Amino acid sequence: MEPKEENTFQSRVDLSQLAESVEQIRKNIGEWIVGQERMVDLIITAMLADGHVLLEGVPGVAKTLTAKLVAKTVSVGFSRIQFTPDLMPSDVLGTSVFNAKTTDFEYRKGPVFSNIVLVDEINRAPAKTQASLFEVMEERQITTDLHTFQMEEPFMVLATQNPIEQEGTYRLPEAQLDRFLLKIEVDYPSLDEETMMLERFHRRHNRQDISTVKAVISAEQLTNYRDKIGEIHVEDHLIRYIAAIVNESRQAKALYLGASPRASLAIMSTAKAYAAIHGRDFVTPEDIKTMAIPVMVHRVILTPEAEMEGQRVHAVLKQMIDKVEVPR
């Protein structure tokens, strides 16, 4: 009887350092946020896939706190913009001011000129202020007064919004929604998680000072990790599987608007990143199914009939994805 061959499989992409950094980020955030592991993993996925994130949930589920903690884990610039109904585009992008010494106008950069930008309650600003983010989110540059300013890499927008409150809010245009790589719906914690949260808060004497959170990766490391994500392997039949899922959204009877080709690219890039943070240098069908809903949920629109029947986009997409045959 011949001796069994030893398993000599080795990862084609060295993900050891990336895995260590991801675990440290999870640990840092986990010291302050109880539960919400899915939300944290999806934000890390978007960061590694070089995309923006929209966090949607009722007030008090730690959307803003999580965004601030994520920003603190990376040694880069951070700014926060509180969107309000009276906010102007110049309050976001900056404006030209007259310099009496040089007798010329000079551009004063706005808070969007940073690396990680938290836009709190993005749906509270009117359309023209929301539109100020169109160019910078898509092209990583700002054009104003005949000058173009390139954003410093890495650049990521983390936006929050409340889906319940309607008064004093403005619906985000589809063009802006499409610029978010992922939309993450943040749920309430479970009973056990909320109990643990209360115990921690009590031990900290009702204080929540996150100034002690230390950065665990640098901008250069993040850039290197993003390069490694591009090397993650995707089989040809899985590429077709991604295309089939997105194409099915255009055929679904409950959807008035299906997902665009940008959604296909987003599913692929996020599936690669999701595989990497779980220690794999290859994408599986489960990675694709996991990322398909947060990628597409804000890119599709229900038909009026489906809305009247009380159907939800999330449920429609899940049913639609389950119909697509999984490649073997």
CSV table of C-alpha atoms in Angstrom, one decimal:
chain,number,residue,atom,x,y,z
A,1,MET,CA,0.0,0.0,0.0
A,2,GLU,CA,1.5,3.3,-1.1
A,3,PRO,CA,1.9,6.0,1.6
A,4,LYS,CA,-0.6,8.8,1.5
A,5,GLU,CA,0.7,12.0,0.0
A,6,GLU,CA,1.1,14.9,2.4
A,7,ASN,CA,-1.1,18.0,1.9
A,8,THR,CA,1.4,20.4,0.4
A,9,PHE,CA,-1.2,23.0,-0.6
A,10,GLN,CA,0.0,26.6,0.0
A,11,SER,CA,-1.9,29.8,-0.4
A,12,ARG,CA,-1.0,31.5,-3.7
A,13,VAL,CA,-1.4,34.9,-2.0
A,14,ASP,CA,0.3,35.6,1.3
A,15,LEU,CA,-2.6,36.9,3.5
A,16,SER,CA,-1.0,36.3,6.9
A,17,GLN,CA,-0.3,40.0,7.6
A,18,LEU,CA,-3.7,41.1,6.3
A,19,ALA,CA,-5.4,38.5,8.5
A,20,GLU,CA,-3.5,39.8,11.5
A,21,SER,CA,-4.5,43.4,10.8
A,22,VAL,CA,-8.2,42.5,10.2
A,23,GLU,CA,-8.3,40.6,13.5
A,24,GLN,CA,-6.7,43.5,15.3
A,25,ILE,CA,-9.4,45.9,13.8
A,26,ARG,CA,-12.1,43.5,14.9
A,27,LYS,CA,-10.6,43.4,18.4
A,28,ASN,CA,-10.4,47.2,18.6
A,29,ILE,CA,-14.0,47.7,17.5
A,30,GLY,CA,-15.2,44.8,19.6
A,31,GLU,CA,-14.0,46.5,22.8
A,32,TRP,CA,-16.6,49.2,22.2
A,33,ILE,CA,-19.3,47.6,20.0
A,34,VAL,CA,-21.1,44.5,21.2
A,35,GLY,CA,-22.3,42.2,18.4
A,36,GLN,CA,-22.7,43.8,14.9
A,37,GLU,CA,-19.9,41.5,13.6
A,38,ARG,CA,-21.5,41.4,10.2
A,39,MET,CA,-21.6,45.2,10.0
A,40,VAL,CA,-17.9,45.4,11.0
A,41,ASP,CA,-16.8,42.7,8.5
A,42,LEU,CA,-18.7,44.4,5.7
A,43,ILE,CA,-17.1,47.8,6.5
A,44,ILE,CA,-13.6,46.2,6.5
A,45,THR,CA,-14.5,44.5,3.2
A,46,ALA,CA,-15.5,47.8,1.6
A,47,MET,CA,-12.3,49.4,2.9
A,48,LEU,CA,-10.2,46.7,1.4
A,49,ALA,CA,-12.2,46.9,-1.9
A,50,ASP,CA,-11.7,50.7,-2.1
A,51,GLY,CA,-15.3,51.6,-1.9
A,52,HIS,CA,-17.8,53.8,0.1
A,53,VAL,CA,-20.3,52.6,2.6
A,54,LEU,CA,-23.9,53.7,3.5
A,55,LEU,CA,-25.0,52.6,7.0
A,56,GLU,CA,-28.7,52.6,7.4
A,57,GLY,CA,-30.4,52.0,10.8
A,58,VAL,CA,-32.6,53.6,13.4
A,59,PRO,CA,-31.0,56.0,15.9
A,60,GLY,CA,-28.9,54.5,18.6
A,61,VAL,CA,-27.5,51.4,17.0
A,62,ALA,CA,-23.9,52.6,17.0
A,63,LYS,CA,-23.6,53.6,13.3
A,64,THR,CA,-21.7,56.8,13.9
A,65,LEU,CA,-19.6,55.3,16.7
A,66,THR,CA,-18.6,52.3,14.5
A,67,ALA,CA,-17.6,54.7,11.6
A,68,LYS,CA,-15.4,56.7,14.0
A,69,LEU,CA,-13.8,53.5,15.4
A,70,VAL,CA,-13.0,52.2,11.9
A,71,ALA,CA,-11.4,55.6,11.1
A,72,LYS,CA,-9.3,55.4,14.2
A,73,THR,CA,-7.9,52.0,13.3
A,74,VAL,CA,-6.2,53.4,10.2
A,75,SER,CA,-3.4,55.9,10.6
A,76,VAL,CA,-4.9,58.4,8.1
A,77,GLY,CA,-6.8,61.7,8.2
A,78,PHE,CA,-10.4,61.7,9.4
A,79,SER,CA,-13.1,64.3,9.2
A,80,ARG,CA,-16.8,64.4,10.1
A,81,ILE,CA,-19.5,66.4,8.3
A,82,GLN,CA,-22.9,66.7,9.9
A,83,PHE,CA,-25.4,67.1,7.1
A,84,THR,CA,-28.3,69.5,7.8
A,85,PRO,CA,-31.0,71.1,5.7
A,86,ASP,CA,-29.1,74.4,5.6
A,87,LEU,CA,-25.8,72.9,4.6
A,88,MET,CA,-24.3,74.4,1.4
A,89,PRO,CA,-22.0,72.6,-1.1
A,90,SER,CA,-19.2,75.1,-0.2
A,91,ASP,CA,-19.5,73.8,3.4
A,92,VAL,CA,-18.5,70.4,2.2
A,93,LEU,CA,-16.0,71.2,-0.7
A,94,GLY,CA,-14.6,74.5,0.4
A,95,THR,CA,-14.6,77.9,-1.2
A,96,SER,CA,-12.4,80.6,-2.7
A,97,VAL,CA,-11.6,83.5,-0.4
A,98,PHE,CA,-9.9,86.8,-1.1
A,99,ASN,CA,-6.4,87.2,0.3
A,100,ALA,CA,-5.7,90.9,0.9
A,101,LYS,CA,-1.9,90.3,1.2
A,102,THR,CA,-1.6,88.6,-2.2
A,103,THR,CA,-4.6,90.5,-3.7
A,104,ASP,CA,-5.7,87.2,-5.2
A,105,PHE,CA,-8.3,84.5,-4.4
A,106,GLU,CA,-7.1,81.3,-2.7
A,107,TYR,CA,-9.0,78.1,-2.2
A,108,ARG,CA,-9.8,77.0,1.3
A,109,LYS,CA,-10.4,73.3,1.3
A,110,GLY,CA,-13.5,71.9,3.0
A,111,PRO,CA,-13.8,68.9,5.4
A,112,VAL,CA,-14.2,66.5,2.5
A,113,PHE,CA,-10.4,66.8,1.9
A,114,SER,CA,-9.4,64.0,4.2
A,115,ASN,CA,-8.9,60.2,3.9
A,116,ILE,CA,-11.9,58.8,5.8
A,117,VAL,CA,-14.9,61.1,5.7
A,118,LEU,CA,-17.9,60.4,8.0
A,119,VAL,CA,-21.0,62.0,6.5
A,120,ASP,CA,-23.6,61.8,9.4
A,121,GLU,CA,-27.3,61.8,8.4
A,122,ILE,CA,-26.6,62.2,4.7
A,123,ASN,CA,-30.3,62.3,3.9
A,124,ARG,CA,-30.8,65.5,5.9
A,125,ALA,CA,-29.1,67.8,3.3
A,126,PRO,CA,-30.9,69.0,0.1
A,127,ALA,CA,-30.2,67.7,-3.4
A,128,LYS,CA,-27.6,70.3,-4.4
A,129,THR,CA,-25.5,69.6,-1.3
A,130,GLN,CA,-25.7,65.8,-1.8
A,131,ALA,CA,-24.7,66.4,-5.4
A,132,SER,CA,-21.5,68.0,-4.2
A,133,LEU,CA,-20.3,64.5,-3.4
A,134,PHE,CA,-21.0,63.1,-6.8
A,135,GLU,CA,-17.6,63.8,-8.4
A,136,VAL,CA,-15.4,63.2,-5.4
A,137,MET,CA,-17.0,59.8,-4.6
A,138,GLU,CA,-16.7,58.6,-8.2
A,139,GLU,CA,-13.5,60.2,-9.5
A,140,ARG,CA,-11.7,61.0,-6.3
A,141,GLN,CA,-11.3,64.6,-7.4
A,142,ILE,CA,-13.0,68.0,-7.0
A,143,THR,CA,-13.4,70.5,-9.8
A,144,THR,CA,-14.1,74.1,-8.7
A,145,ASP,CA,-13.2,77.6,-10.0
A,146,LEU,CA,-11.6,76.0,-13.1
A,147,HIS,CA,-9.2,74.0,-10.8
A,148,THR,CA,-9.1,70.3,-10.2
A,149,PHE,CA,-7.9,68.9,-6.9
A,150,GLN,CA,-7.0,65.2,-6.6
A,151,MET,CA,-7.9,63.5,-3.3
A,152,GLU,CA,-5.2,61.9,-1.3
A,153,GLU,CA,-5.4,58.1,-1.2
A,154,PRO,CA,-6.8,56.3,0.6
A,155,PHE,CA,-10.2,58.0,0.3
A,156,MET,CA,-13.4,56.5,1.7
A,157,VAL,CA,-16.8,58.0,2.6
A,158,LEU,CA,-18.8,56.4,5.4
A,159,ALA,CA,-22.3,57.8,5.5
A,160,THR,CA,-25.2,57.2,7.9
A,161,GLN,CA,-28.9,57.6,7.5
A,162,ASN,CA,-32.1,57.0,9.4
A,163,PRO,CA,-34.7,55.1,7.4
A,164,ILE,CA,-37.6,55.9,9.8
A,165,GLU,CA,-37.6,59.6,10.1
A,166,GLN,CA,-39.1,61.4,7.1
A,167,GLU,CA,-39.6,65.0,8.2
A,168,GLY,CA,-36.7,67.2,7.2
A,169,THR,CA,-35.0,64.5,5.1
A,170,TYR,CA,-34.4,64.3,1.4
A,171,ARG,CA,-34.3,61.0,-0.6
A,172,LEU,CA,-30.8,60.3,-2.0
A,173,PRO,CA,-30.8,60.3,-5.8
A,174,GLU,CA,-30.2,57.0,-7.5
A,175,ALA,CA,-27.0,58.4,-9.0
A,176,GLN,CA,-25.6,59.0,-5.6
A,177,LEU,CA,-26.8,55.7,-4.1
A,178,ASP,CA,-25.0,53.9,-7.0
A,179,ARG,CA,-21.7,55.5,-5.8
A,180,PHE,CA,-21.8,53.5,-2.6
A,181,LEU,CA,-20.1,50.2,-2.9
A,182,LEU,CA,-22.3,48.7,-0.1
A,183,LYS,CA,-25.4,49.6,1.8
A,184,ILE,CA,-25.4,48.0,5.3
A,185,GLU,CA,-28.6,47.7,7.2
A,186,VAL,CA,-27.9,47.9,10.9
A,187,ASP,CA,-30.3,45.9,13.1
A,188,TYR,CA,-31.0,46.1,16.8
A,189,PRO,CA,-28.7,44.0,19.1
A,190,SER,CA,-30.0,40.8,20.6
A,191,LEU,CA,-31.1,40.6,24.3
A,192,ASP,CA,-27.7,39.0,25.3
A,193,GLU,CA,-25.7,41.6,23.3
A,194,GLU,CA,-27.6,44.5,24.8
A,195,THR,CA,-27.1,43.1,28.3
A,196,MET,CA,-23.4,42.8,27.7
A,197,MET,CA,-23.4,46.4,26.3
A,198,LEU,CA,-25.0,47.7,29.5
A,199,GLU,CA,-22.5,45.8,31.7
A,200,ARG,CA,-19.6,47.3,29.8
A,201,PHE,CA,-21.1,50.8,30.0
A,202,HIS,CA,-21.5,50.4,33.7
A,203,ARG,CA,-17.9,49.2,34.2
A,204,ARG,CA,-16.7,52.3,32.4
A,205,HIS,CA,-18.7,54.5,34.8
A,206,ASN,CA,-21.1,55.6,32.0
A,207,ARG,CA,-18.2,57.0,29.9
A,208,GLN,CA,-17.5,56.4,26.3
A,209,ASP,CA,-14.1,57.9,25.5
A,210,ILE,CA,-12.7,56.3,22.3
A,211,SER,CA,-9.6,58.6,22.3
A,212,THR,CA,-7.5,55.7,23.6
A,213,VAL,CA,-8.2,53.6,20.4
A,214,LYS,CA,-4.9,53.1,18.6
A,215,ALA,CA,-4.4,52.8,14.8
A,216,VAL,CA,-3.4,49.3,13.7
A,217,ILE,CA,-2.6,49.8,10.0
A,218,SER,CA,-1.0,52.6,8.0
A,219,ALA,CA,-2.1,54.1,4.7
A,220,GLU,CA,0.8,52.3,3.0
A,221,GLN,CA,-0.3,48.9,4.5
A,222,LEU,CA,-3.9,49.5,3.4
A,223,THR,CA,-2.7,50.2,-0.1
A,224,ASN,CA,-0.6,47.0,-0.1
A,225,TYR,CA,-3.6,45.0,1.2
A,226,ARG,CA,-5.8,46.4,-1.6
A,227,ASP,CA,-3.2,45.3,-4.1
A,228,LYS,CA,-3.4,41.8,-2.7
A,229,ILE,CA,-7.2,41.8,-3.0
A,230,GLY,CA,-6.7,42.1,-6.7
A,231,GLU,CA,-4.7,38.9,-6.8
A,232,ILE,CA,-7.5,36.8,-5.2
A,233,HIS,CA,-8.5,34.0,-7.6
A,234,VAL,CA,-12.0,33.9,-9.2
A,235,GLU,CA,-12.9,30.9,-11.3
A,236,ASP,CA,-14.5,31.5,-14.7
A,237,HIS,CA,-17.8,29.8,-13.8
A,238,LEU,CA,-18.0,32.1,-10.7
A,239,ILE,CA,-17.6,35.2,-12.9
A,240,ARG,CA,-20.6,34.0,-14.9
A,241,TYR,CA,-22.5,33.3,-11.7
A,242,ILE,CA,-22.0,37.0,-10.7
A,243,ALA,CA,-23.2,38.1,-14.1
A,244,ALA,CA,-26.2,35.7,-13.9
A,245,ILE,CA,-27.3,37.1,-10.5
A,246,VAL,CA,-27.2,40.7,-11.7
A,247,ASN,CA,-28.9,39.8,-15.0
A,248,GLU,CA,-31.7,38.1,-13.0
A,249,SER,CA,-32.4,41.4,-11.2
A,250,ARG,CA,-33.3,42.9,-14.5
A,251,GLN,CA,-35.7,40.1,-15.2
A,252,ALA,CA,-37.4,39.9,-11.8
A,253,LYS,CA,-41.1,40.9,-12.0
A,254,ALA,CA,-41.0,42.6,-8.6
A,255,LEU,CA,-38.2,45.0,-9.6
A,256,TYR,CA,-38.9,48.1,-11.7
A,257,LEU,CA,-35.1,48.8,-11.9
A,258,GLY,CA,-32.5,46.1,-12.0
A,259,ALA,CA,-28.8,46.4,-11.0
A,260,SER,CA,-26.3,48.0,-13.3
A,261,PRO,CA,-23.0,46.5,-14.6
A,262,ARG,CA,-21.4,48.6,-11.8
A,263,ALA,CA,-23.1,46.1,-9.4
A,264,SER,CA,-21.4,43.2,-11.1
A,265,LEU,CA,-18.0,44.8,-10.6
A,266,ALA,CA,-18.8,45.6,-7.0
A,267,ILE,CA,-19.9,42.0,-6.2
A,268,MET,CA,-16.6,40.7,-7.7
A,269,SER,CA,-14.4,43.2,-5.8
A,270,THR,CA,-16.2,42.8,-2.5
A,271,ALA,CA,-16.3,39.0,-2.8
A,272,LYS,CA,-12.5,39.0,-3.2
A,273,ALA,CA,-12.1,41.2,-0.2
A,274,TYR,CA,-14.6,39.1,1.9
A,275,ALA,CA,-12.7,35.9,1.0
A,276,ALA,CA,-9.4,37.5,1.9
A,277,ILE,CA,-10.5,38.7,5.4
A,278,HIS,CA,-11.6,35.1,6.0
A,279,GLY,CA,-8.1,33.8,5.1
A,280,ARG,CA,-8.8,32.5,1.6
A,281,ASP,CA,-7.1,33.4,-1.7
A,282,PHE,CA,-10.0,32.2,-3.7
A,283,VAL,CA,-13.7,33.2,-4.0
A,284,THR,CA,-16.5,30.8,-3.3
A,285,PRO,CA,-20.2,30.9,-4.3
A,286,GLU,CA,-21.0,31.6,-0.7
A,287,ASP,CA,-18.8,34.8,-0.8
A,288,ILE,CA,-20.8,36.0,-3.8
A,289,LYS,CA,-24.1,35.3,-2.2
A,290,THR,CA,-23.1,37.0,0.9
A,291,MET,CA,-22.0,40.2,-0.9
A,292,ALA,CA,-24.8,40.3,-3.5
A,293,ILE,CA,-27.5,41.8,-1.3
A,294,PRO,CA,-25.5,44.6,0.3
A,295,VAL,CA,-24.2,45.5,-3.1
A,296,MET,CA,-27.6,45.5,-4.9
A,297,VAL,CA,-30.1,46.5,-2.2
A,298,HIS,CA,-29.7,50.2,-2.9
A,299,ARG,CA,-29.3,49.8,-6.6
A,300,VAL,CA,-32.7,48.3,-7.4
A,301,ILE,CA,-36.2,49.6,-7.2
A,302,LEU,CA,-39.4,47.7,-6.4
A,303,THR,CA,-42.4,48.0,-8.8
A,304,PRO,CA,-45.4,50.0,-7.4
A,305,GLU,CA,-47.3,46.7,-7.3
A,306,ALA,CA,-44.7,45.0,-5.1
A,307,GLU,CA,-44.6,48.0,-2.8
A,308,MET,CA,-48.4,47.9,-2.4
A,309,GLU,CA,-48.1,44.2,-1.5
A,310,GLY,CA,-45.7,45.1,1.2
A,311,GLN,CA,-42.7,43.3,-0.3
A,312,ARG,CA,-39.2,44.3,0.8
A,313,VAL,CA,-36.2,44.7,-1.5
A,314,HIS,CA,-34.0,42.5,0.8
A,315,ALA,CA,-36.5,39.6,0.6
A,316,VAL,CA,-37.0,40.0,-3.1
A,317,LEU,CA,-33.3,39.9,-3.8
A,318,LYS,CA,-32.8,36.8,-1.5
A,319,GLN,CA,-35.5,35.0,-3.3
A,320,MET,CA,-34.1,36.0,-6.7
A,321,ILE,CA,-30.5,34.9,-5.8
A,322,ASP,CA,-31.8,31.6,-4.6
A,323,LYS,CA,-33.3,31.0,-8.0
A,324,VAL,CA,-29.9,31.3,-9.8
A,325,GLU,CA,-28.2,28.0,-10.1
A,326,VAL,CA,-25.0,27.8,-8.0
A,327,PRO,CA,-22.1,26.5,-10.1
A,328,ARG,CA,-20.4,23.3,-8.9
